[in-house]
Tab-separated table of C-alpha atoms and ligand atoms in Angstrom:
chain	number	residue	atom	x	y	z
K	34	MET	CA	-9.221	-2.400	23.059
K	35	ILE	CA	-7.511	-5.646	24.174
K	36	PRO	CA	-4.431	-5.121	21.948
K	37	TRP	CA	-4.185	-1.544	23.193
K	38	PHE	CA	-4.433	-2.631	26.822
K	39	VAL	CA	-1.950	-5.483	26.365
K	40	GLY	CA	0.429	-3.131	24.541
K	41	ALA	CA	0.198	-0.532	27.302
K	42	VAL	CA	0.958	-3.129	30.006
K	43	VAL	CA	3.915	-4.559	28.088
K	44	ARG	CA	5.202	-1.048	27.332
K	45	ARG	CA	5.139	-0.256	31.013
K	46	SER	CA	6.776	-3.468	32.161
K	47	GLY	CA	9.120	-3.307	29.117
K	48	LYS	CA	10.591	-0.106	30.520
K	49	SER	CA	11.529	-1.735	33.810
K	50	PHE	CA	12.350	-4.964	31.993
K	51	LEU	CA	15.145	-3.220	30.199
K	52	ARG	CA	16.575	-1.204	33.081
K	53	PHE	CA	20.134	-2.230	32.469
K	54	THR	CA	23.244	-1.710	34.557
K	55	GLY	CA	26.885	-1.361	33.549
K	56	ASP	CA	28.083	-3.773	36.263
K	57	ILE	CA	29.453	-6.664	34.303
K	58	ASP	CA	30.137	-9.910	36.134
K	59	THR	CA	30.937	-12.665	33.695
K	60	THR	CA	31.383	-15.511	36.204
K	61	HIS	CA	27.769	-16.678	35.748
K	62	ILE	CA	28.365	-16.805	31.956
K	63	ALA	CA	31.218	-19.237	32.534
K	64	LEU	CA	28.975	-21.264	34.826
K	65	ALA	CA	26.193	-21.340	32.240
K	66	GLY	CA	28.702	-22.419	29.564
K	67	ARG	CA	29.781	-25.363	31.694
K	68	GLN	CA	26.233	-26.327	32.650
K	69	ARG	CA	24.302	-25.763	29.447
K	70	GLY	CA	26.974	-26.603	26.875
K	71	GLY	CA	25.155	-27.219	23.582
K	72	ASP	CA	21.663	-26.201	24.494
K	73	VAL	CA	22.130	-22.611	23.371
K	74	SER	CA	21.773	-21.083	19.931
K	75	LEU	CA	24.187	-18.533	18.478
K	76	TYR	CA	23.067	-15.290	16.868
K	77	ILE	CA	25.739	-13.563	14.783
K	78	HIS	CA	25.188	-9.900	13.957
K	79	ILE	CA	26.724	-8.432	10.804
K	80	PRO	CA	26.016	-4.711	11.065
K	81	PHE	CA	26.989	-3.569	7.569
K	82	CYS	CA	24.913	-2.651	4.503
K	83	LYS	CA	25.808	-1.308	1.071
K	84	THR	CA	23.140	1.373	1.482
K	85	LEU	CA	21.274	2.367	4.632
K	86	CYS	CA	17.453	2.392	4.581
K	87	PRO	CA	16.036	5.399	6.448
K	88	PHE	CA	13.322	3.419	8.261
K	89	CYS	CA	15.646	0.722	9.636
K	90	CYS	CA	15.932	0.456	13.402
K	91	PHE	CA	18.702	-2.145	13.552
K	92	ASN	CA	22.334	-1.571	14.461
K	93	ARG	CA	23.921	-1.062	11.051
K	94	TYR	CA	26.717	0.908	9.467
K	95	LEU	CA	27.648	1.794	5.904
K	96	PHE	CA	29.851	-0.863	4.290
K	97	LYS	CA	33.611	-0.222	4.357
K	98	GLU	CA	35.645	-3.199	3.272
K	99	ASP	CA	38.510	-2.793	5.766
K	100	GLN	CA	36.100	-2.381	8.637
K	101	VAL	CA	34.134	-5.468	7.625
K	102	ARG	CA	37.294	-7.596	7.446
K	103	ALA	CA	38.475	-6.397	10.868
K	104	TYR	CA	35.005	-7.060	12.248
K	105	PHE	CA	34.960	-10.705	11.119
K	106	ARG	CA	38.354	-11.161	12.801
K	107	ASP	CA	36.851	-9.827	16.031
K	108	LEU	CA	33.839	-12.074	15.665
K	109	ARG	CA	36.088	-15.136	15.585
K	110	ARG	CA	37.773	-14.024	18.768
K	111	GLU	CA	34.431	-13.469	20.478
K	112	VAL	CA	33.197	-16.963	19.459
K	113	ASP	CA	36.499	-18.381	20.713
K	114	MET	CA	35.893	-16.746	24.107
K	115	TYR	CA	32.502	-18.482	24.383
K	116	ALA	CA	33.937	-21.798	23.199
K	117	ALA	CA	36.674	-21.487	25.894
K	118	LEU	CA	33.855	-21.065	28.455
K	119	GLY	CA	32.389	-24.438	27.453
K	120	PHE	CA	29.655	-23.400	24.987
K	121	LYS	CA	28.960	-25.732	22.104
K	122	PHE	CA	26.692	-24.268	19.450
K	123	ASN	CA	24.836	-26.208	16.779
K	124	ASP	CA	22.196	-23.743	15.629
K	125	PHE	CA	23.306	-20.492	13.990
K	126	TYR	CA	21.381	-17.400	12.955
K	127	PHE	CA	23.110	-14.657	10.885
K	128	GLY	CA	21.259	-11.367	11.056
K	129	GLY	CA	22.040	-7.807	10.230
K	130	GLY	CA	22.606	-5.513	8.659
K	131	THR	CA	23.353	-7.714	5.723
K	132	PRO	CA	25.386	-10.865	6.454
K	133	THR	CA	26.227	-11.300	2.738
K	134	VAL	CA	28.036	-7.925	2.302
K	135	LEU	CA	31.378	-9.673	1.907
K	136	MET	CA	30.978	-13.236	0.803
K	137	ASP	CA	34.590	-14.395	1.200
K	138	GLU	CA	34.554	-13.268	4.854
K	139	LEU	CA	31.192	-14.912	5.499
K	140	SER	CA	32.382	-18.100	3.876
K	141	GLY	CA	35.632	-18.145	5.907
K	142	PHE	CA	33.673	-17.519	9.096
K	143	ILE	CA	31.266	-20.418	8.457
K	144	ASP	CA	34.244	-22.685	7.724
K	145	PHE	CA	35.721	-21.550	11.074
K	146	LEU	CA	32.457	-22.423	12.858
K	147	ARG	CA	32.371	-25.813	11.162
K	148	LEU	CA	35.863	-26.639	12.490
K	149	LYS	CA	34.776	-25.807	16.033
K	150	PHE	CA	31.182	-27.011	16.249
K	151	GLU	CA	28.833	-29.564	14.773
K	152	ILE	CA	26.547	-27.425	12.655
K	153	ARG	CA	22.904	-28.535	12.674
K	154	ARG	CA	21.317	-25.587	10.930
K	155	ILE	CA	22.098	-22.141	9.627
K	156	SER	CA	19.619	-19.350	9.059
K	157	LEU	CA	20.761	-16.230	7.244
K	158	GLU	CA	19.299	-12.845	6.243
K	159	THR	CA	20.081	-11.048	3.021
K	160	THR	CA	18.721	-8.422	0.652
K	161	PRO	CA	17.439	-9.222	-2.830
K	162	ARG	CA	20.152	-6.966	-4.240
K	163	GLU	CA	22.923	-9.205	-2.908
K	164	LEU	CA	21.488	-12.386	-4.404
K	165	THR	CA	23.122	-13.549	-7.595
K	166	PRO	CA	23.342	-17.089	-8.996
K	167	GLU	CA	26.896	-17.229	-7.574
K	168	THR	CA	25.918	-16.159	-4.035
K	169	VAL	CA	22.963	-18.551	-4.030
K	170	ASP	CA	25.313	-21.417	-4.959
K	171	GLN	CA	27.876	-20.328	-2.384
K	172	LEU	CA	25.292	-20.094	0.371
K	173	LYS	CA	23.955	-23.493	-0.503
K	174	GLN	CA	27.442	-24.979	-0.415
K	175	LEU	CA	28.096	-23.316	2.917
K	176	GLY	CA	25.140	-25.282	4.297
K	177	VAL	CA	22.621	-22.479	4.769
K	178	ASN	CA	19.242	-24.095	5.483
K	179	ARG	CA	17.020	-21.109	5.747
K	180	LEU	CA	17.496	-18.007	3.603
K	181	SER	CA	15.501	-14.920	4.544
K	182	ILE	CA	15.165	-12.255	1.883
K	183	GLY	CA	14.274	-8.664	2.933
K	184	VAL	CA	11.865	-7.692	0.191
K	185	GLN	CA	9.710	-5.234	2.237
K	186	SER	CA	7.332	-4.689	-0.708
K	187	PHE	CA	7.082	-5.517	-4.407
K	188	ASP	CA	5.568	-2.103	-5.103
K	189	ASP	CA	8.011	0.324	-6.734
K	190	SER	CA	6.373	3.483	-5.460
K	191	LEU	CA	6.396	2.130	-1.907
K	192	LEU	CA	10.013	1.000	-2.234
K	193	LYS	CA	10.829	4.531	-3.296
K	194	ALA	CA	9.032	5.981	-0.289
K	195	MET	CA	11.000	3.548	1.895
K	196	GLY	CA	14.234	4.871	0.401
K	197	ARG	CA	15.029	1.526	-1.283
K	198	THR	CA	15.370	3.089	-4.689
K	199	LEU	CA	18.075	0.885	-6.148
K	200	PHE	CA	15.929	-2.174	-6.471
K	201	LYS	CA	12.601	-2.794	-8.205
K	202	GLY	CA	9.818	-5.164	-7.158
K	203	GLU	CA	10.253	-7.181	-10.328
K	204	ASP	CA	13.942	-7.720	-9.469
K	205	SER	CA	12.921	-9.148	-6.082
K	206	ILE	CA	10.557	-11.554	-7.821
K	207	GLN	CA	13.404	-12.834	-9.996
K	208	LYS	CA	15.711	-13.179	-6.960
K	209	ILE	CA	13.133	-15.170	-5.027
K	210	LYS	CA	12.709	-17.493	-8.019
K	211	LEU	CA	16.474	-17.881	-8.106
K	212	ALA	CA	16.658	-18.998	-4.451
K	213	GLN	CA	13.491	-21.059	-4.338
K	214	GLY	CA	13.977	-24.818	-4.008
K	215	LYS	CA	17.689	-24.402	-3.227
K	216	PHE	CA	17.239	-24.174	0.542
K	217	ASP	CA	15.035	-25.976	3.088
K	218	THR	CA	13.181	-22.709	3.587
K	219	VAL	CA	13.088	-19.456	1.650
K	220	ASN	CA	11.531	-16.697	3.734
K	221	VAL	CA	10.352	-13.349	2.405
K	222	ASP	CA	10.189	-10.343	4.743
K	223	LEU	CA	7.379	-7.889	4.038
K	224	MET	CA	6.564	-4.765	5.997
K	225	PHE	CA	3.131	-3.356	6.823
K	226	ASN	CA	1.649	-0.115	8.142
K	227	PHE	CA	4.347	1.923	6.456
K	228	PRO	CA	3.327	5.618	6.007
K	229	THR	CA	1.968	6.126	2.467
K	230	GLN	CA	1.326	2.343	2.120
K	231	THR	CA	-2.219	1.454	1.100
K	232	THR	CA	-4.129	-1.766	1.854
K	233	GLU	CA	-4.371	-2.334	-1.918
K	234	GLN	CA	-0.576	-2.254	-2.199
K	235	PHE	CA	-0.322	-4.641	0.733
K	236	ARG	CA	-2.906	-7.075	-0.701
K	237	SER	CA	-0.991	-7.011	-3.967
K	238	ASP	CA	2.313	-7.778	-2.105
K	239	ILE	CA	0.665	-10.787	-0.441
K	240	LYS	CA	-0.776	-11.987	-3.756
K	241	ILE	CA	2.644	-11.827	-5.416
K	242	PHE	CA	4.180	-13.751	-2.524
K	243	LYS	CA	1.509	-16.456	-2.712
K	244	ASP	CA	1.690	-16.716	-6.497
K	245	LEU	CA	5.457	-17.192	-6.238
K	246	GLY	CA	4.836	-20.192	-3.961
K	247	ALA	CA	7.665	-19.212	-1.593
K	248	ASP	CA	7.881	-21.254	1.624
K	249	GLN	CA	7.414	-18.587	4.228
K	250	ALA	CA	6.643	-14.923	4.824
K	251	THR	CA	7.421	-12.798	7.856
K	252	PHE	CA	5.367	-9.649	8.241
K	253	TYR	CA	6.937	-6.835	10.206
K	254	PRO	CA	4.764	-3.972	11.487
K	255	LEU	CA	6.757	-0.772	11.146
K	256	MET	CA	8.622	-0.333	14.419
K	257	PRO	CA	10.045	3.132	14.594
K	258	SER	CA	12.469	3.791	17.407
K	259	PRO	CA	11.788	7.140	19.124
K	260	HIS	CA	14.629	8.757	17.206
K	261	LYS	CA	13.487	7.364	13.856
K	262	LEU	CA	9.844	8.176	14.576
K	263	ASP	CA	10.761	11.838	14.253
K	264	ALA	CA	12.658	11.294	11.053
K	265	LEU	CA	9.861	9.188	9.587
K	266	THR	CA	7.169	11.623	10.679
K	267	LYS	CA	9.034	14.421	8.991
K	268	LYS	CA	9.925	12.489	5.890
K	269	PHE	CA	6.572	10.817	5.337
K	270	ARG	CA	3.230	11.169	6.995
K	271	ARG	CA	2.474	10.373	10.640
K	272	VAL	CA	3.079	6.766	11.592
K	273	ASP	CA	-0.443	5.605	12.396
K	274	THR	CA	-0.469	2.614	14.757
K	275	LYS	CA	-4.283	2.508	14.556
K	276	ARG	CA	-4.140	1.249	10.962
K	277	GLU	CA	-1.928	-1.651	12.046
K	278	GLN	CA	-4.768	-3.991	13.063
K	279	GLN	CA	-6.475	-3.471	9.724
K	280	TYR	CA	-3.328	-4.638	7.938
K	281	TYR	CA	-2.928	-7.531	10.331
K	282	GLU	CA	-6.473	-8.684	9.575
K	283	ILE	CA	-5.529	-8.872	5.892
K	284	ILE	CA	-2.581	-11.125	6.852
K	285	LEU	CA	-4.892	-13.449	8.784
K	286	GLN	CA	-7.453	-13.576	5.992
K	287	GLU	CA	-4.885	-14.221	3.273
K	288	LEU	CA	-2.381	-16.436	5.055
K	289	LEU	CA	-4.040	-18.162	8.016
K	290	ASP	CA	-7.370	-18.661	6.270
K	291	GLY	CA	-5.454	-19.421	3.065
K	292	GLY	CA	-3.930	-22.613	4.533
K	293	TYR	CA	-0.573	-21.289	5.785
K	294	LYS	CA	0.565	-22.273	9.262
K	295	ALA	CA	1.457	-19.551	11.772
K	296	SER	CA	4.979	-20.354	13.084
K	297	THR	CA	4.838	-17.122	15.039
K	298	ALA	CA	2.283	-14.320	15.160
K	299	TRP	CA	4.192	-12.702	12.285
K	300	CYS	CA	5.579	-15.666	10.375
K	301	PHE	CA	3.493	-17.910	8.091
K	302	SER	CA	4.734	-21.069	6.420
K	303	ARG	CA	3.560	-23.652	3.975
K	304	GLY	CA	3.714	-26.838	6.038
K	305	ASP	CA	5.952	-27.581	9.005
K	306	LEU	CA	8.972	-25.563	8.055
K	307	MET	CA	11.674	-23.999	10.133
K	308	ILE	CA	10.819	-20.958	12.130
K	309	ASP	CA	12.798	-17.791	12.083
K	310	GLU	CA	12.855	-16.522	15.620
K	311	TYR	CA	15.812	-17.913	17.504
K	312	ILE	CA	14.317	-16.562	20.708
K	313	ILE	CA	11.322	-18.889	20.250
K	314	ASP	CA	13.303	-22.048	19.612
K	315	TYR	CA	15.724	-21.853	22.525
K	316	ASP	CA	15.365	-20.923	26.178
K	317	ASP	CA	18.830	-19.395	26.039
K	318	TYR	CA	20.811	-17.769	23.218
K	319	ILE	CA	24.136	-16.046	22.843
K	320	GLY	CA	24.460	-13.057	20.521
K	321	VAL	CA	27.888	-12.131	19.122
K	322	GLY	CA	28.817	-8.959	17.266
K	323	ALA	CA	28.215	-5.242	17.804
K	324	GLY	CA	24.835	-4.586	19.387
K	325	SER	CA	23.859	-8.237	19.884
K	326	VAL	CA	21.800	-9.272	22.839
K	327	SER	CA	22.148	-12.576	24.749
K	328	PHE	CA	19.708	-14.207	27.131
K	329	LEU	CA	21.284	-16.653	29.528
K	330	ARG	CA	19.791	-18.139	32.689
K	331	GLY	CA	17.626	-15.120	33.393
K	332	ASP	CA	20.208	-12.513	32.389
K	333	PHE	CA	20.034	-10.153	29.442
K	334	LEU	CA	23.549	-9.277	28.220
K	335	VAL	CA	24.034	-6.459	25.737
K	336	ASN	CA	27.107	-6.068	23.553
K	337	SER	CA	28.627	-2.719	22.668
K	338	PHE	CA	26.752	-1.113	19.767
K	339	SER	CA	29.635	0.996	18.588
K	340	LEU	CA	32.123	-0.590	16.223
K	341	ASP	CA	35.049	1.049	18.021
K	342	GLY	CA	33.772	0.073	21.482
K	343	TYR	CA	33.232	-3.502	20.286
K	344	HIS	CA	36.706	-3.723	18.768
K	345	LYS	CA	38.375	-2.200	21.816
K	346	LEU	CA	36.881	-4.739	24.252
K	347	ILE	CA	37.723	-7.700	21.977
K	348	ALA	CA	41.280	-6.393	21.582
K	349	GLU	CA	41.542	-6.499	25.385
K	350	ASP	CA	40.424	-10.126	25.278
K	351	ARG	CA	37.196	-9.267	27.058
K	352	LEU	CA	33.643	-10.227	26.164
K	353	PRO	CA	32.214	-7.039	24.597
K	354	ILE	CA	29.278	-6.879	27.018
K	355	VAL	CA	28.446	-3.340	28.137
K	356	ARG	CA	25.084	-3.701	29.869
K	357	THR	CA	23.376	-6.478	31.833
K	358	ARG	CA	20.028	-7.002	33.486
K	359	HIS	CA	19.070	-9.870	35.757
K	360	LEU	CA	15.367	-10.633	35.511
K	361	SER	CA	13.464	-11.430	38.690
K	362	ALA	CA	11.760	-14.835	38.846
K	363	THR	CA	8.409	-13.328	37.790
K	364	GLU	CA	10.017	-11.411	34.956
K	365	GLN	CA	11.583	-14.632	33.746
K	366	TYR	CA	8.193	-16.402	33.765
K	367	ARG	CA	6.666	-13.506	31.861
K	368	TYR	CA	9.471	-13.361	29.315
K	369	TYR	CA	9.075	-17.095	28.775
K	370	MET	CA	5.341	-16.661	28.338
K	371	LEU	CA	5.814	-13.778	25.912
K	372	THR	CA	8.229	-15.677	23.668
K	373	ARG	CA	6.140	-18.889	23.699
K	374	PHE	CA	2.898	-17.054	22.987
K	375	PHE	CA	4.620	-15.255	20.101
K	376	GLY	CA	5.533	-18.784	18.869
K	377	MET	CA	1.805	-19.632	19.165
K	378	SER	CA	1.837	-22.146	22.031
K	379	LEU	CA	3.219	-22.831	25.494
K	380	ASN	CA	3.758	-26.337	26.839
K	381	THR	CA	2.981	-26.240	30.582
K	382	LEU	CA	5.121	-29.319	31.233
K	383	GLN	CA	8.153	-27.607	29.635
K	384	PHE	CA	7.460	-24.557	31.824
K	385	ARG	CA	7.494	-26.843	34.863
K	386	GLN	CA	10.754	-28.488	33.742
K	387	ARG	CA	12.423	-25.123	33.197
K	388	PHE	CA	11.267	-23.340	36.349
K	389	ASP	CA	10.359	-26.216	38.648
K	390	SER	CA	6.945	-24.623	39.249
K	391	ASP	CA	3.468	-24.620	37.782
K	392	ILE	CA	2.616	-21.781	35.420
K	393	HIS	CA	-0.948	-21.758	36.811
K	394	ASP	CA	0.439	-20.827	40.227
K	395	ARG	CA	3.087	-18.393	39.003
K	396	LEU	CA	1.169	-16.457	36.378
K	397	TRP	CA	-2.440	-17.129	37.388
K	398	ALA	CA	-3.573	-13.514	36.989
K	399	GLU	CA	-2.012	-13.160	33.517
K	400	LEU	CA	-3.533	-16.465	32.359
K	401	LEU	CA	-6.921	-15.531	33.734
K	402	PHE	CA	-6.813	-12.215	31.915
K	403	PHE	CA	-5.717	-13.736	28.594
K	404	LYS	CA	-8.268	-16.564	28.806
K	405	THR	CA	-11.113	-14.198	29.674
K	406	ALA	CA	-10.102	-11.910	26.817
K	407	GLY	CA	-10.096	-14.858	24.394
K	408	VAL	CA	-6.344	-14.504	23.633
K	409	ILE	CA	-5.502	-18.086	24.678
K	410	GLN	CA	-7.117	-21.465	25.288
K	411	GLU	CA	-5.759	-24.504	27.094
K	412	LYS	CA	-6.097	-28.180	26.278
K	413	ASN	CA	-4.083	-31.176	27.481
K	414	GLY	CA	-1.357	-29.055	28.998
K	415	ILE	CA	-0.872	-26.907	25.882
K	416	ILE	CA	-1.817	-23.239	26.043
K	417	SER	CA	-2.352	-22.040	22.506
K	418	VAL	CA	-2.967	-18.582	21.059
K	419	THR	CA	-6.343	-18.176	19.393
K	420	ARG	CA	-6.907	-16.396	16.073
K	421	ARG	CA	-8.310	-13.497	18.083
K	422	GLY	CA	-5.239	-13.502	20.300
K	423	MET	CA	-2.698	-13.258	17.485
K	424	TYR	CA	-2.802	-9.510	17.057
K	425	PRO	CA	-2.496	-8.768	20.822
K	426	VAL	CA	0.386	-11.260	21.081
K	427	GLY	CA	2.116	-9.570	18.114
K	428	THR	CA	1.546	-6.222	19.849
K	429	MET	CA	3.244	-7.586	22.981
K	430	MET	CA	6.259	-8.640	20.945
K	431	LYS	CA	6.362	-5.306	19.105
K	432	GLU	CA	6.384	-3.464	22.397
K	433	PHE	CA	9.218	-5.647	23.584
K	434	PHE	CA	11.235	-4.988	20.386
K	435	THR	CA	10.416	-1.292	20.714
K	436	ALA	CA	11.846	-1.308	24.245
K	437	LEU	CA	14.984	-2.942	22.840
K	438	ASN	CA	15.074	-0.265	20.091
K	439	THR	CA	14.973	2.421	22.761
K	440	LEU	CA	17.953	0.827	24.476
K	441	ARG	CA	19.708	0.570	21.118
K	442	GLU	CA	19.119	4.273	20.338
K	443	TYR	CA	20.302	5.215	23.791
K	444	CYS	CA	23.483	3.193	23.392
K	445	ILE	CA	24.171	4.347	19.808
K	446	GLU	CA	23.705	8.010	20.764
K	447	GLY	CA	25.945	7.571	23.795
K	448	GLY	CA	28.607	5.729	21.726
K	449	ILE	CA	28.180	2.659	24.020
E	274	SAM	C1	17.596	-6.456	9.859
E	274	SAM	S1	16.806	-6.636	8.361
E	274	SAM	C2	17.918	-7.635	7.473
E	274	SAM	C3	17.507	-7.875	6.056
E	274	SAM	C4	18.241	-7.160	4.949
E	274	SAM	N1	19.240	-6.279	5.408
E	274	SAM	C5	17.240	-6.349	4.156
E	274	SAM	O1	16.906	-5.236	4.551
E	274	SAM	O2	16.811	-6.813	3.098
E	274	SAM	C6	15.509	-7.804	8.725
E	274	SAM	C7	14.125	-7.252	8.522
E	274	SAM	O3	13.776	-6.330	9.506
E	274	SAM	C8	12.678	-5.573	9.030
E	274	SAM	N2	12.828	-4.199	9.501
E	274	SAM	C9	13.880	-3.368	9.351
E	274	SAM	N3	13.623	-2.175	9.949
E	274	SAM	C10	12.372	-2.272	10.446
E	274	SAM	C11	11.531	-1.385	11.162
E	274	SAM	N4	11.898	-0.150	11.465
E	274	SAM	N5	10.315	-1.837	11.554
E	274	SAM	C12	9.913	-3.110	11.267
E	274	SAM	N6	10.655	-3.963	10.565
E	274	SAM	C13	11.871	-3.570	10.191
E	274	SAM	C14	12.691	-5.665	7.532
E	274	SAM	O4	11.537	-6.338	7.097
E	274	SAM	C15	13.932	-6.481	7.230
E	274	SAM	O5	13.795	-7.324	6.152
E	275	SF4	S1	16.629	-2.771	6.248
E	275	SF4	FE1	18.308	-4.216	5.803
E	275	SF4	S2	19.480	-3.229	4.134
E	275	SF4	FE2	18.191	-1.637	5.000
E	275	SF4	S3	19.554	-0.646	6.491
E	275	SF4	FE3	18.309	-2.200	7.602
E	275	SF4	S4	19.578	-3.972	7.670
E	275	SF4	FE4	20.442	-2.611	6.062
């Protein structure tokens, strides 16, 4: 009941949250660059994959070598524009798509970043299929600290249902073994509540992950965008969100009760390892590349999703931002609360430092509701998410991502 209620509220506010406009005024970005300098992380989107998975809701295109090379050139120009505005990045997150689709371009791009910025850490996503002993060595030499491998499942029949037919579960196991111990953190992405998936298959996936002794797992509930929901419903059975909590309970039993630490409501690590959500670590982040989103001083900035649109704006020496949305003060408090709760705790002193006000005054009704519902507890200025609160908090984040997916679908369909 509580997760349903929380989800419904976030869904409703998510719709207004993401009511974007096309009026782009970049003067405040320049101001933020001068004021914030290095206190911003950089997300780099590489929207290419060698094959496209039918369930995927991210902005991705089928690999074409020429297009990828041109795209990396544009990325450099976009980073240069932010550097010229005064931004200094130290923390980098490569997401996709598949950032490793063209290793020489990736390598050249990281070298380019190293010449411009002092790199503190690099997080990077890849597929098991792309991992070879050579790429693992290259990524290590390039200074990648955290490698995230999109396994989804080790079960061959489920992989087939997902449309990931070219790779077997056993191959993923070998690839994880190959990467393990070579990076500060090796993360494994697994999906749950996929149509046709059974709880037995899911338990088996978790057992394999634990037996492998990998550092970290991130569990994604299937998040169909409205467009993909139709395709999925037709292709498989109905996507049943009611089963989701049952799967999440298995995660809590196996990971949280099994001694893993929750870095986020979806990410479980052995010990104090890096976390994977750049939106949790930093108050502000810049996203570069087609379809990336930035959050800067209360503004959401959305880049062009279309490869042509992205290229055209860069060629005109303009930031490729096509939609913006300024959050009201209350929306900013709520967004802060959402991201910190997803990261399992909120420091009330940090809230005060960021907003110059007390969270107990600003969000008293929300805090009262969450405390009464047993979602959070507070001690010594730290509001932490309870075990009972983890599923509702994950639901809040899923609704937020779903709202972003709706925007993404809208922009992709409109060629924006
Ligand atoms: C953007 S992908 C990049 C990883 C890599 N391309 C791969 O698939 O192996 C990051 C993760 O998002 C998750 N993901 C993709 N589509 C999803 C969807 N529709 N719902 C929930 N999670 C999804 C998958 O677990 C995937 O590993
Ligand atoms: S799940 Fe990964 S490999 Fe599949 S289409 Fe999405 S980004 Fe590409």
